[in-house]
Amino acid sequence: MLSFTPLHPLFAARAEGFIDAGTINADVCSQIKAALRQYSVLIFPNQAIDDDEQIHFTRQFGPLEATKIGTEGTGTPLVILRNFDDKNRLVASDHRQNLNNRANQLWHTDSSFKPIPAKASILSAREIPLCGGDTHFVSMRAVYRSLPNVLKSRINDRYALHSYAASRDAIDPKLMTQQERMALPPVRQPMVLHDENGLNPSLYLGSHACAVEGLPEFEGQQLIQELMEFATQPEFIFTHAWTQYDLVMWDNRAVIHRATPYRQGDERRHMVRTTIAGSCPISEH
Ligand code: OGA
Ligand code: MN
């Protein structure tokens, strides 16, 4: 029997009872979907799965995103986050893999830079460092509920521009190639999202958001900064300290997340992500 134990006053829960992500059935799948609607972040301990099992598990929830150009796993359904190469050697701190890992340490929501952003992500901890490398989450639904009315009125019915280049340039302007920039032009996304029933508004921002439509550049960036400072106050944050073989699923339209630092020159970290694709541009919900 599957049940969920809340882990934070506002969101996030841990699955209890036996679940085998390698051989999931329709009944378990619908219980997980309901729990994700309720908690936004779900932790499944003890899921020692391989890539094929992770892909199979993810498919039960909808079509998968294909990994974009410039990320390890490109062209497959896997996003590979690791600090070592195919020969098992740790890569240098200025290596692309480590720079991308550092970009993941900025608060973000996956794929908000795509015309049809991701619905949910599923991250499997294959190898974790002894120290650090936690993942932080913020409930953007709780944030929206708590926003002062003056801020709400500034963002309702507004759009922000999201660009992958914005988050990569913040780490290193040389990280993205010209070809990658061409492949990933900025997109517009509503600043407030609702669920499929038009309920549960959430603030939709993160490191890819670089401008607010209809506002001068500086004013838009200031508004984004003000909102992000409000959103990332400690009471909204849930920290997941990983155990090897944890599988974590989150709703990208209800939470933002970030990785936290670890000693990437000394310890190995290997995570594999699959991503459930969105079905239409969110502005058309
Ligand atoms: C991701 C991500 C954070 C982490 O997989 O999308 O941001 O802690 N991961 O690895
Ligand atoms: Mn991410």
Short mmCIF file of C-alpha atoms and ligand atoms in Angstrom, two decimals:
data_model
loop_
_atom_site.label_atom_id
_atom_site.label_comp_id
_atom_site.label_asym_id
_atom_site.label_seq_id
_atom_site.Cartn_x
_atom_site.Cartn_y
_atom_site.Cartn_z
CA MET A 1 0.00 0.00 0.00
CA LEU A 2 1.43 3.33 -1.11
CA SER A 3 1.23 6.36 1.18
CA PHE A 4 2.93 9.73 1.38
CA THR A 5 4.44 11.43 4.44
CA PRO A 6 4.72 15.24 4.28
CA LEU A 7 8.25 16.55 4.72
CA HIS A 8 7.63 20.31 4.97
CA PRO A 9 4.70 22.45 6.18
CA LEU A 10 4.00 23.72 2.64
CA PHE A 11 4.85 20.92 0.17
CA ALA A 12 7.03 17.83 -0.53
CA ALA A 13 6.38 14.28 0.64
CA ARG A 14 8.15 10.92 0.87
CA ALA A 15 6.59 7.77 -0.54
CA GLU A 16 6.20 4.96 1.98
CA GLY A 17 5.49 1.34 1.20
CA PHE A 18 6.97 -0.74 -1.55
CA ILE A 19 7.28 0.91 -4.93
CA ASP A 20 9.32 -0.53 -7.72
CA ALA A 21 9.94 2.19 -10.28
CA GLY A 22 11.29 -0.49 -12.63
CA THR A 23 7.88 -2.19 -12.98
CA ILE A 24 5.20 0.39 -12.23
CA ASN A 25 1.49 -0.33 -12.88
CA ALA A 26 -1.44 1.95 -13.76
CA ASP A 27 -2.89 2.01 -10.25
CA VAL A 28 0.38 3.12 -8.64
CA CYS A 29 0.83 5.62 -11.45
CA SER A 30 -2.49 7.34 -10.73
CA GLN A 31 -1.70 7.48 -7.00
CA ILE A 32 1.62 9.14 -7.81
CA LYS A 33 -0.07 11.66 -10.11
CA ALA A 34 -2.54 12.60 -7.36
CA ALA A 35 0.30 12.95 -4.82
CA LEU A 36 2.27 15.15 -7.22
CA ARG A 37 -0.75 17.43 -7.59
CA GLN A 38 -0.95 17.68 -3.81
CA TYR A 39 2.73 17.91 -2.81
CA SER A 40 4.62 19.15 -5.93
CA VAL A 41 7.80 17.24 -4.87
CA LEU A 42 7.88 13.48 -4.20
CA ILE A 43 10.79 11.44 -2.84
CA PHE A 44 10.99 7.71 -3.61
CA PRO A 45 13.77 6.10 -1.56
CA ASN A 46 15.60 2.88 -2.57
CA GLN A 47 15.09 2.95 -6.33
CA ALA A 48 18.26 1.38 -7.72
CA ILE A 49 17.15 1.70 -11.35
CA ASP A 50 19.09 1.84 -14.60
CA ASP A 51 18.51 4.24 -17.49
CA ASP A 52 15.99 2.00 -19.28
CA GLU A 53 13.93 1.50 -16.11
CA GLN A 54 13.95 5.24 -15.47
CA ILE A 55 12.74 5.90 -19.02
CA HIS A 56 10.02 3.26 -18.61
CA PHE A 57 8.89 4.76 -15.28
CA THR A 58 8.80 8.28 -16.72
CA ARG A 59 6.79 7.21 -19.80
CA GLN A 60 3.90 6.20 -17.58
CA PHE A 61 3.29 9.91 -16.95
CA GLY A 62 3.48 11.17 -20.53
CA PRO A 63 5.87 11.69 -23.43
CA LEU A 64 9.49 12.48 -22.57
CA GLU A 65 11.50 15.52 -23.56
CA ALA A 66 14.53 14.89 -25.75
CA THR A 67 17.71 16.34 -24.28
CA LYS A 68 18.73 19.51 -26.05
CA ILE A 69 21.95 20.40 -27.74
CA GLY A 70 24.85 21.24 -25.40
CA THR A 71 23.81 18.99 -22.50
CA GLU A 72 25.26 15.52 -21.82
CA GLY A 73 22.74 13.03 -23.16
CA THR A 74 21.77 15.25 -26.12
CA GLY A 75 19.32 13.57 -28.49
CA THR A 76 18.32 10.92 -25.87
CA PRO A 77 15.64 11.17 -23.13
CA LEU A 78 18.41 11.42 -20.47
CA VAL A 79 20.05 14.49 -18.94
CA ILE A 80 23.30 13.31 -17.39
CA LEU A 81 24.71 15.43 -14.58
CA ARG A 82 28.12 14.23 -13.49
CA ASN A 83 31.57 15.61 -12.79
CA PHE A 84 33.61 12.85 -14.43
CA ASP A 85 34.18 11.68 -18.01
CA ASP A 86 33.73 8.37 -19.83
CA LYS A 87 37.11 7.22 -18.54
CA ASN A 88 35.97 7.92 -14.97
CA ARG A 89 38.34 10.87 -14.54
CA LEU A 90 37.06 13.91 -12.62
CA VAL A 91 36.84 16.85 -15.04
CA ALA A 92 38.45 20.27 -14.41
CA SER A 93 36.52 22.99 -12.58
CA ASP A 94 36.24 25.04 -15.80
CA HIS A 95 35.08 22.05 -17.85
CA ARG A 96 31.70 22.46 -19.52
CA GLN A 97 30.14 19.74 -17.35
CA ASN A 98 31.15 21.51 -14.16
CA LEU A 99 30.09 24.93 -15.49
CA ASN A 100 26.68 23.44 -16.33
CA ASN A 101 26.57 21.92 -12.85
CA ARG A 102 27.22 25.38 -11.45
CA ALA A 103 24.45 26.86 -13.56
CA ASN A 104 22.16 24.30 -11.92
CA GLN A 105 23.01 25.96 -8.63
CA LEU A 106 20.98 29.00 -9.73
CA TRP A 107 17.28 28.81 -8.81
CA HIS A 108 15.45 27.60 -11.92
CA THR A 109 12.61 25.56 -13.32
CA ASP A 110 13.47 23.01 -15.99
CA SER A 111 12.95 23.95 -19.62
CA SER A 112 11.17 27.27 -19.00
CA PHE A 113 13.26 28.47 -21.96
CA LYS A 114 11.39 26.12 -24.33
CA PRO A 115 8.16 27.17 -26.12
CA ILE A 116 6.51 24.17 -24.43
CA PRO A 117 8.19 23.87 -21.03
CA ALA A 118 8.52 20.65 -19.07
CA LYS A 119 5.70 19.41 -16.89
CA ALA A 120 7.72 17.41 -14.39
CA SER A 121 11.25 16.12 -13.86
CA ILE A 122 12.47 12.84 -12.40
CA LEU A 123 15.98 12.75 -10.97
CA SER A 124 17.82 9.59 -9.96
CA ALA A 125 20.81 9.72 -7.60
CA ARG A 126 23.28 7.17 -8.93
CA GLU A 127 26.30 8.41 -6.96
CA ILE A 128 26.36 11.16 -4.37
CA PRO A 129 29.15 13.00 -2.55
CA LEU A 130 29.63 12.55 1.20
CA CYS A 131 29.37 16.26 1.75
CA GLY A 132 27.04 18.83 0.08
CA GLY A 133 25.28 18.33 -3.24
CA ASP A 134 21.79 18.67 -1.73
CA THR A 135 18.90 19.98 -3.82
CA HIS A 136 16.73 22.89 -2.68
CA PHE A 137 13.11 23.36 -3.73
CA VAL A 138 10.72 26.31 -3.32
CA SER A 139 6.95 26.01 -3.59
CA MET A 140 5.99 28.78 -6.00
CA ARG A 141 2.33 28.18 -5.13
CA ALA A 142 3.00 29.01 -1.49
CA VAL A 143 5.07 31.97 -2.66
CA TYR A 144 2.25 33.30 -4.83
CA ARG A 145 -0.26 32.96 -1.97
CA SER A 146 2.05 34.97 0.28
CA LEU A 147 2.92 37.71 -2.20
CA PRO A 148 1.80 41.20 -1.16
CA ASN A 149 -1.15 42.37 -3.27
CA VAL A 150 0.88 45.18 -4.80
CA LEU A 151 3.30 42.63 -6.23
CA LYS A 152 0.49 40.33 -7.38
CA SER A 153 -1.12 43.17 -9.30
CA ARG A 154 2.19 43.90 -11.04
CA ILE A 155 2.50 40.36 -12.43
CA ASN A 156 -1.04 39.09 -13.06
CA ASP A 157 -1.56 38.86 -16.86
CA ARG A 158 2.09 39.72 -17.51
CA TYR A 159 4.69 37.75 -19.43
CA ALA A 160 8.40 37.28 -18.81
CA LEU A 161 11.01 36.37 -21.40
CA HIS A 162 12.96 33.21 -20.64
CA SER A 163 16.27 32.46 -22.31
CA TYR A 164 18.70 29.62 -21.73
CA ALA A 165 21.52 32.04 -22.59
CA ALA A 166 20.57 34.25 -19.62
CA SER A 167 21.33 31.51 -17.08
CA ARG A 168 24.48 30.25 -18.85
CA ASP A 169 25.90 33.76 -19.41
CA ALA A 170 25.50 34.39 -15.66
CA ILE A 171 28.07 31.61 -15.09
CA ASP A 172 30.35 32.10 -18.10
CA PRO A 173 29.58 34.02 -21.31
CA LYS A 174 31.67 31.46 -23.25
CA LEU A 175 29.64 28.48 -22.05
CA MET A 176 27.13 28.56 -24.92
CA THR A 177 28.20 28.23 -28.54
CA GLN A 178 26.71 30.36 -31.31
CA GLN A 179 24.97 27.26 -32.64
CA GLU A 180 23.32 26.64 -29.26
CA ARG A 181 22.21 30.28 -29.05
CA MET A 182 20.59 30.02 -32.47
CA ALA A 183 18.81 26.81 -31.47
CA LEU A 184 17.39 28.30 -28.26
CA PRO A 185 15.92 31.78 -28.86
CA PRO A 186 14.07 33.50 -25.95
CA VAL A 187 10.43 32.57 -25.36
CA ARG A 188 7.60 34.33 -23.50
CA GLN A 189 5.91 32.69 -20.52
CA PRO A 190 3.13 33.94 -18.21
CA MET A 191 4.50 35.12 -14.85
CA VAL A 192 1.62 33.40 -13.08
CA LEU A 193 0.60 29.83 -13.93
CA HIS A 194 -2.52 27.89 -12.98
CA ASP A 195 -3.11 24.16 -12.87
CA GLU A 196 -5.27 22.35 -15.44
CA ASN A 197 -8.41 23.41 -13.53
CA GLY A 198 -7.42 27.06 -13.50
CA LEU A 199 -6.59 26.87 -9.78
CA ASN A 200 -3.48 26.96 -7.56
CA PRO A 201 -1.68 29.96 -9.05
CA SER A 202 2.10 29.83 -8.91
CA LEU A 203 4.83 32.32 -9.65
CA TYR A 204 6.72 31.20 -12.77
CA LEU A 205 10.27 32.54 -12.77
CA GLY A 206 13.85 31.37 -12.34
CA SER A 207 17.34 31.84 -13.74
CA HIS A 208 16.20 31.71 -17.38
CA ALA A 209 13.84 34.69 -16.89
CA CYS A 210 15.65 37.75 -18.18
CA ALA A 211 13.05 40.43 -18.95
CA VAL A 212 9.44 41.40 -18.37
CA GLU A 213 7.39 42.09 -21.48
CA GLY A 214 6.23 45.71 -21.65
CA LEU A 215 8.67 47.00 -19.01
CA PRO A 216 11.97 48.80 -19.65
CA GLU A 217 14.92 46.38 -19.31
CA PHE A 218 16.16 47.65 -15.95
CA GLU A 219 12.70 47.87 -14.40
CA GLY A 220 11.88 44.33 -15.55
CA GLN A 221 15.09 42.94 -14.11
CA GLN A 222 14.47 44.73 -10.84
CA LEU A 223 10.98 43.25 -10.63
CA ILE A 224 12.33 39.74 -11.32
CA GLN A 225 14.99 40.23 -8.65
CA GLU A 226 12.47 41.49 -6.11
CA LEU A 227 10.19 38.52 -6.76
CA MET A 228 13.05 36.01 -6.59
CA GLU A 229 14.28 37.48 -3.29
CA PHE A 230 10.79 37.16 -1.88
CA ALA A 231 10.40 33.60 -3.22
CA THR A 232 13.66 32.23 -1.86
CA GLN A 233 13.10 33.17 1.78
CA PRO A 234 13.94 30.25 4.10
CA GLU A 235 10.33 29.42 5.02
CA PHE A 236 9.56 28.49 1.40
CA ILE A 237 12.58 26.18 0.97
CA PHE A 238 12.60 22.41 1.31
CA THR A 239 16.08 20.83 1.29
CA HIS A 240 16.53 17.32 0.01
CA ALA A 241 19.73 15.69 1.28
CA TRP A 242 20.22 12.76 -1.08
CA THR A 243 20.72 9.13 -0.24
CA GLN A 244 22.05 6.99 -3.08
CA TYR A 245 19.20 5.59 -5.24
CA ASP A 246 16.66 8.19 -4.19
CA LEU A 247 14.35 9.02 -7.06
CA VAL A 248 12.81 12.50 -6.84
CA MET A 249 9.95 13.79 -8.95
CA TRP A 250 8.87 17.43 -9.07
CA ASP A 251 6.31 19.60 -10.83
CA ASN A 252 8.21 22.28 -12.75
CA ARG A 253 5.12 24.45 -12.90
CA ALA A 254 4.73 24.53 -9.12
CA VAL A 255 8.32 24.63 -7.81
CA ILE A 256 11.76 26.04 -8.58
CA HIS A 257 14.91 24.19 -7.55
CA ARG A 258 18.68 24.46 -7.38
CA ALA A 259 21.61 22.16 -6.71
CA THR A 260 23.95 23.10 -3.86
CA PRO A 261 27.76 23.03 -4.04
CA TYR A 262 29.99 20.09 -3.19
CA ARG A 263 33.70 19.45 -3.60
CA GLN A 264 33.53 18.72 -7.30
CA GLY A 265 37.32 18.38 -7.60
CA ASP A 266 37.42 15.60 -4.98
CA GLU A 267 34.13 13.76 -4.89
CA ARG A 268 31.93 12.20 -7.55
CA ARG A 269 28.31 13.11 -8.14
CA HIS A 270 26.24 11.33 -10.79
CA MET A 271 22.58 12.14 -11.33
CA VAL A 272 20.33 11.16 -14.23
CA ARG A 273 17.23 13.13 -15.15
CA THR A 274 14.26 12.28 -17.31
CA THR A 275 11.70 14.95 -18.08
CA ILE A 276 7.98 14.71 -18.74
CA ALA A 277 7.17 17.04 -21.62
CA GLY A 278 4.41 19.64 -21.50
CA SER A 279 1.53 19.20 -23.92
CA CYS A 280 0.93 22.79 -25.04
CA PRO A 281 2.42 26.24 -24.52
CA ILE A 282 1.43 27.23 -20.99
CA SER A 283 -0.09 30.49 -22.16
CA GLU A 284 -2.79 28.40 -23.90
CA HIS A 285 -3.91 26.39 -20.87
C1 OGA B 1 18.06 19.01 -12.64
C2 OGA B 1 18.72 19.79 -11.58
C3 OGA B 1 19.78 19.63 -9.44
C4 OGA B 1 20.74 18.74 -8.76
O1 OGA B 1 18.31 17.80 -12.72
O2 OGA B 1 17.25 19.57 -13.36
O3 OGA B 1 18.61 20.98 -11.57
O4 OGA B 1 20.84 18.86 -7.51
N1 OGA B 1 19.38 19.09 -10.66
O5 OGA B 1 21.40 17.94 -9.43
MN MN B 2 17.03 21.56 -13.03
#
